[in-house]
Tab-separated table of C-alpha atoms in Angstrom:
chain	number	residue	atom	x	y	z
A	24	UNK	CA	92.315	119.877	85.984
A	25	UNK	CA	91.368	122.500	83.783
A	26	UNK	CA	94.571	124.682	82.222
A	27	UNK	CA	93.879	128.341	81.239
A	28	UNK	CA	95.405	129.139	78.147
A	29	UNK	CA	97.670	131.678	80.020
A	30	UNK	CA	98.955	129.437	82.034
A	31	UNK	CA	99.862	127.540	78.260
A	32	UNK	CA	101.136	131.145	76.792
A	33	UNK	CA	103.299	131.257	79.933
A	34	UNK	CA	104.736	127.783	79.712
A	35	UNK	CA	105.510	128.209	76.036
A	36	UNK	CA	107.510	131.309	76.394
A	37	UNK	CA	109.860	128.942	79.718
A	38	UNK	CA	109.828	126.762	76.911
A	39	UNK	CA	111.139	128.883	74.164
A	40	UNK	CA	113.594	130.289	76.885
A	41	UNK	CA	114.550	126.515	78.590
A	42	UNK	CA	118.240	127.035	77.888
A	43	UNK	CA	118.392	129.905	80.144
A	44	UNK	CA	116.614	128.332	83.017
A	45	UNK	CA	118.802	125.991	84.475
A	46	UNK	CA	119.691	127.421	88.038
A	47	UNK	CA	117.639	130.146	87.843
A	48	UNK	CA	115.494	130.791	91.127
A	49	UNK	CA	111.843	131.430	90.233
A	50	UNK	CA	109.010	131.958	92.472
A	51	UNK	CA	105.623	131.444	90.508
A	52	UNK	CA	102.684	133.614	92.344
A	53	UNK	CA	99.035	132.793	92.023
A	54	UNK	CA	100.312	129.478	90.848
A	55	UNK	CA	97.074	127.405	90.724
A	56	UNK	CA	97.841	124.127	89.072
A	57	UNK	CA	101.548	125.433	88.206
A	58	UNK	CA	101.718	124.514	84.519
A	59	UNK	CA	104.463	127.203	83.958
A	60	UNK	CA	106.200	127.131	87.481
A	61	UNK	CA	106.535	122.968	86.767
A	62	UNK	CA	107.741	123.710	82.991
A	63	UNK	CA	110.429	125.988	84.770
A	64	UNK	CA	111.657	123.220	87.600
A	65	UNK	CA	111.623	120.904	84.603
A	66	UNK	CA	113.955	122.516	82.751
A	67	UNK	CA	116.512	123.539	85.644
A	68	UNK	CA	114.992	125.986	87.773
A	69	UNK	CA	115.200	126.363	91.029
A	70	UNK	CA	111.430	127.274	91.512
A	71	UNK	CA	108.806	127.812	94.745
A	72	UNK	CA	105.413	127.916	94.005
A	73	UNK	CA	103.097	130.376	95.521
A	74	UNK	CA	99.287	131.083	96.205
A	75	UNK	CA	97.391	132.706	98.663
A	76	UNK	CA	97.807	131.926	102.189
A	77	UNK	CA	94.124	132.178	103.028
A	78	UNK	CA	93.173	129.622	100.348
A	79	UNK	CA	94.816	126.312	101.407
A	80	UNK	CA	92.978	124.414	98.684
A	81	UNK	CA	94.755	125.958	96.090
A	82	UNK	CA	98.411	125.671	98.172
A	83	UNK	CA	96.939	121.204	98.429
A	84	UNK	CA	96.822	121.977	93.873
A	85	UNK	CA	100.051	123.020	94.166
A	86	UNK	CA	101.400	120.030	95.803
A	87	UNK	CA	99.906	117.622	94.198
A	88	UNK	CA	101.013	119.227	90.919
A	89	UNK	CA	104.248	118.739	91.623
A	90	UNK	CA	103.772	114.884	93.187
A	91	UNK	CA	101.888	114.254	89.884
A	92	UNK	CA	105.134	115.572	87.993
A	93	UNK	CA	107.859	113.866	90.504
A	94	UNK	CA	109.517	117.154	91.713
A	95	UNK	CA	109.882	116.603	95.632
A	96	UNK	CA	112.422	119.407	95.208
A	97	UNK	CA	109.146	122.475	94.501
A	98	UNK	CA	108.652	123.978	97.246
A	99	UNK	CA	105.079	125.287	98.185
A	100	UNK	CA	104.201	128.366	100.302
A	101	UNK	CA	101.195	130.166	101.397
A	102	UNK	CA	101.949	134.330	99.975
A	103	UNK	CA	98.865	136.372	99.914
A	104	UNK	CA	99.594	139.361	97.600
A	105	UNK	CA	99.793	142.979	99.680
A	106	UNK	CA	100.588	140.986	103.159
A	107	UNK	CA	104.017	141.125	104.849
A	108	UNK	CA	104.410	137.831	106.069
A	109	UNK	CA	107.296	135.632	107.172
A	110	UNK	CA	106.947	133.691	104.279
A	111	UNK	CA	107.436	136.599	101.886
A	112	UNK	CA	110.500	138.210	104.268
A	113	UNK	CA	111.999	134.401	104.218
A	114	UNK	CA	111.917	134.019	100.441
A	115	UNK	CA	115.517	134.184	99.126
A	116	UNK	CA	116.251	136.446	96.312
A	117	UNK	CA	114.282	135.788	92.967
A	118	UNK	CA	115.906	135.805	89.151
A	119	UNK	CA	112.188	135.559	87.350
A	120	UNK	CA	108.555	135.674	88.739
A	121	UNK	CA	106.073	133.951	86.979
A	122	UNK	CA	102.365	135.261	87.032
A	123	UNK	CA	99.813	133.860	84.862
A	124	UNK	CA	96.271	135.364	84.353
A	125	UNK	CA	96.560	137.092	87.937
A	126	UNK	CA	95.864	140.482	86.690
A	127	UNK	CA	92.430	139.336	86.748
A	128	UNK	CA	90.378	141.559	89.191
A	129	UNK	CA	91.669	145.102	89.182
A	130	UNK	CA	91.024	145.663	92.919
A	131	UNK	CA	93.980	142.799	93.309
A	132	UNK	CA	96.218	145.176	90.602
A	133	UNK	CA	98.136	147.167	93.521
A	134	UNK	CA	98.725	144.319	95.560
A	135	UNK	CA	100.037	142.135	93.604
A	136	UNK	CA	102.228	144.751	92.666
A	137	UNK	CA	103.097	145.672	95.731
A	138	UNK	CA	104.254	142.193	96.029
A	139	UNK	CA	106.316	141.760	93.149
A	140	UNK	CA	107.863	145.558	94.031
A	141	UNK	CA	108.948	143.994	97.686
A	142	UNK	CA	110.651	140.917	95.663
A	143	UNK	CA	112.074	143.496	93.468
A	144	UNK	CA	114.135	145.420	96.414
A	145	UNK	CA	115.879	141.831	96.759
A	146	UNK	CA	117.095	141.646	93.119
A	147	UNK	CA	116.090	144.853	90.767
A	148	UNK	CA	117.394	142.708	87.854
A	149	UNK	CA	114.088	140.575	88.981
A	150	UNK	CA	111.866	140.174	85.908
A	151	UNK	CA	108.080	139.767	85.988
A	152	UNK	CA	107.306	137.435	83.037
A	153	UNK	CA	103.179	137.762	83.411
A	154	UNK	CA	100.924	136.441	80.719
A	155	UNK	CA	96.841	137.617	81.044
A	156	UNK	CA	93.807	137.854	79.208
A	157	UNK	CA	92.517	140.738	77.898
A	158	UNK	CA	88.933	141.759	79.801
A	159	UNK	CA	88.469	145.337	79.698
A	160	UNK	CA	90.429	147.829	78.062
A	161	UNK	CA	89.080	150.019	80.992
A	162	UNK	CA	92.146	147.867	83.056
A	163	UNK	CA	95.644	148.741	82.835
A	164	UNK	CA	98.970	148.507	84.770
A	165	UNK	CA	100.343	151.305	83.128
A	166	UNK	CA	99.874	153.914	86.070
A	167	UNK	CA	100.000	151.143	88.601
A	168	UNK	CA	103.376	150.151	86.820
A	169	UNK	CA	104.813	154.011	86.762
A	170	UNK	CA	103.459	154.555	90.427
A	171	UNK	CA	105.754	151.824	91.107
A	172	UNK	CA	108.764	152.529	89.291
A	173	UNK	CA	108.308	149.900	86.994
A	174	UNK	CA	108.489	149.455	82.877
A	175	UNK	CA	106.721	146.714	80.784
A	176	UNK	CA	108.075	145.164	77.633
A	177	UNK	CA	105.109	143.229	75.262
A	178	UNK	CA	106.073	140.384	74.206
A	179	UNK	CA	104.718	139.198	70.671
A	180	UNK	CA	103.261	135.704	71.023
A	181	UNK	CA	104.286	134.872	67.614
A	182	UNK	CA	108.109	135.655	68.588
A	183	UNK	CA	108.358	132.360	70.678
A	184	UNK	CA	106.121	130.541	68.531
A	185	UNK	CA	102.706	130.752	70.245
A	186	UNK	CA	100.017	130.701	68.037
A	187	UNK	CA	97.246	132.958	69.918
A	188	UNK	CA	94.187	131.292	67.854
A	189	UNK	CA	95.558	127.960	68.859
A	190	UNK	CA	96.583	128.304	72.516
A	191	UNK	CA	93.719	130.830	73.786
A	192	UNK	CA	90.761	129.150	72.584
A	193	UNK	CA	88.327	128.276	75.240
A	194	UNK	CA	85.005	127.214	75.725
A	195	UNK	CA	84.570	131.212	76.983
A	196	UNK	CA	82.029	132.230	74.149
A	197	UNK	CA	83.887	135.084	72.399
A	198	UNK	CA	87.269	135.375	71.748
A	199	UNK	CA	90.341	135.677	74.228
A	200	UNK	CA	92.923	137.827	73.773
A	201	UNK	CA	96.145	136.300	76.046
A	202	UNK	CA	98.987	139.134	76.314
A	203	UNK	CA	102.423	138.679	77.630
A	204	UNK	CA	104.929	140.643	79.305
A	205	UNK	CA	107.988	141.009	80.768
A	206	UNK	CA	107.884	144.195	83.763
A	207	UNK	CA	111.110	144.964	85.375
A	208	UNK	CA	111.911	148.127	87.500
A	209	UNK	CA	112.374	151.271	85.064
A	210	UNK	CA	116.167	151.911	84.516
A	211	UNK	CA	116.160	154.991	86.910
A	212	UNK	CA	115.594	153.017	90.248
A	213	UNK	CA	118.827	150.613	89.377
């Protein structure tokens, strides 16, 4: 299986941050083979993975992630972002969402948004910790994020020792640029 390098950036910052983890309950969405929502159950978490409903496929690379890293305790559920479904209404309050590389097509921006804003009304001391790779710099969350009430803090890769020219390379010709950040709700919908 093939591991983006956000899906590395990702896991490296749960990494840098393990001591915090422990009994946290984190839902990773758009999960895919799960490198950072497995890095998260390993060190504590209480963590559900997540992908899209429609695509079973990806829900079966979920599972077997986890069999392939002996966590029976992961649980696995079908959320497509946008949709109200009992699976999203069912999901217990959230401490940290992980998203890796989802911000990929901007016609999925809004819902996946819309999504995370949902979880958000359950905690609003939910964080978003979302790494993704630089395409266009026509795309941006920023109106997206204040359409939603929501802020975004950058995180510098170098601040929890990720070396970008080490961790994004890919056999992409070009380079990658892998950006991470933390969105939360903006102080004045607490």
């Amino acid at each position: 299986m093939y591991v983006w390098p956000c899906a590395v950036v990702l896991a490296q910052y749960l990494w840098f941050h393990r001591g915090s983890l422990p009994g946290k309950a984190v839902l990773e969405i758009g999960a895919g083979v799960s490198l950072p929502g497995i890095v998260a159950a390993k060190c504590g978490a209480e963590v559900i993975l997540s992908d899209s409903a429609e695509l079973p496929h990806c829900l079966e690379i979920c599972q077997r992630s986890c069999q392939m890293n002996n966590l029976p305790q992961v649980q696995v559920i079908g959320l497509t972002w946008g949709h109200v479904s009992q699976a999203l209404l069912a999901l217990p309050p959230q401490d940290i969402i992980l998203a890796s590389d989802v911000f990929f097509e901007p016609e999925d921006f809004e819902d996946i948004l819309t999504t995370v804003y949902f979880l958000m009304q359950k905690n609003p001391k939910v964080q978003l910790w979302s790494t993704y790779q630089v395409r266009s710099a026509d795309w941006s969350l920023e109106a997206l994020l204040y359409k939603w009430d929501m802020k975004c803090v950058h995180i510098p890769l170098e601040s929890f020792g990720a070396d970008e020219e080490a961790i994004a390379e890919s056999a992409l010709p070009g380079r990658h640029t892998v950006e991470m950040l933390v969105i939360s709700l903006a102080k004045d919908s607490l």
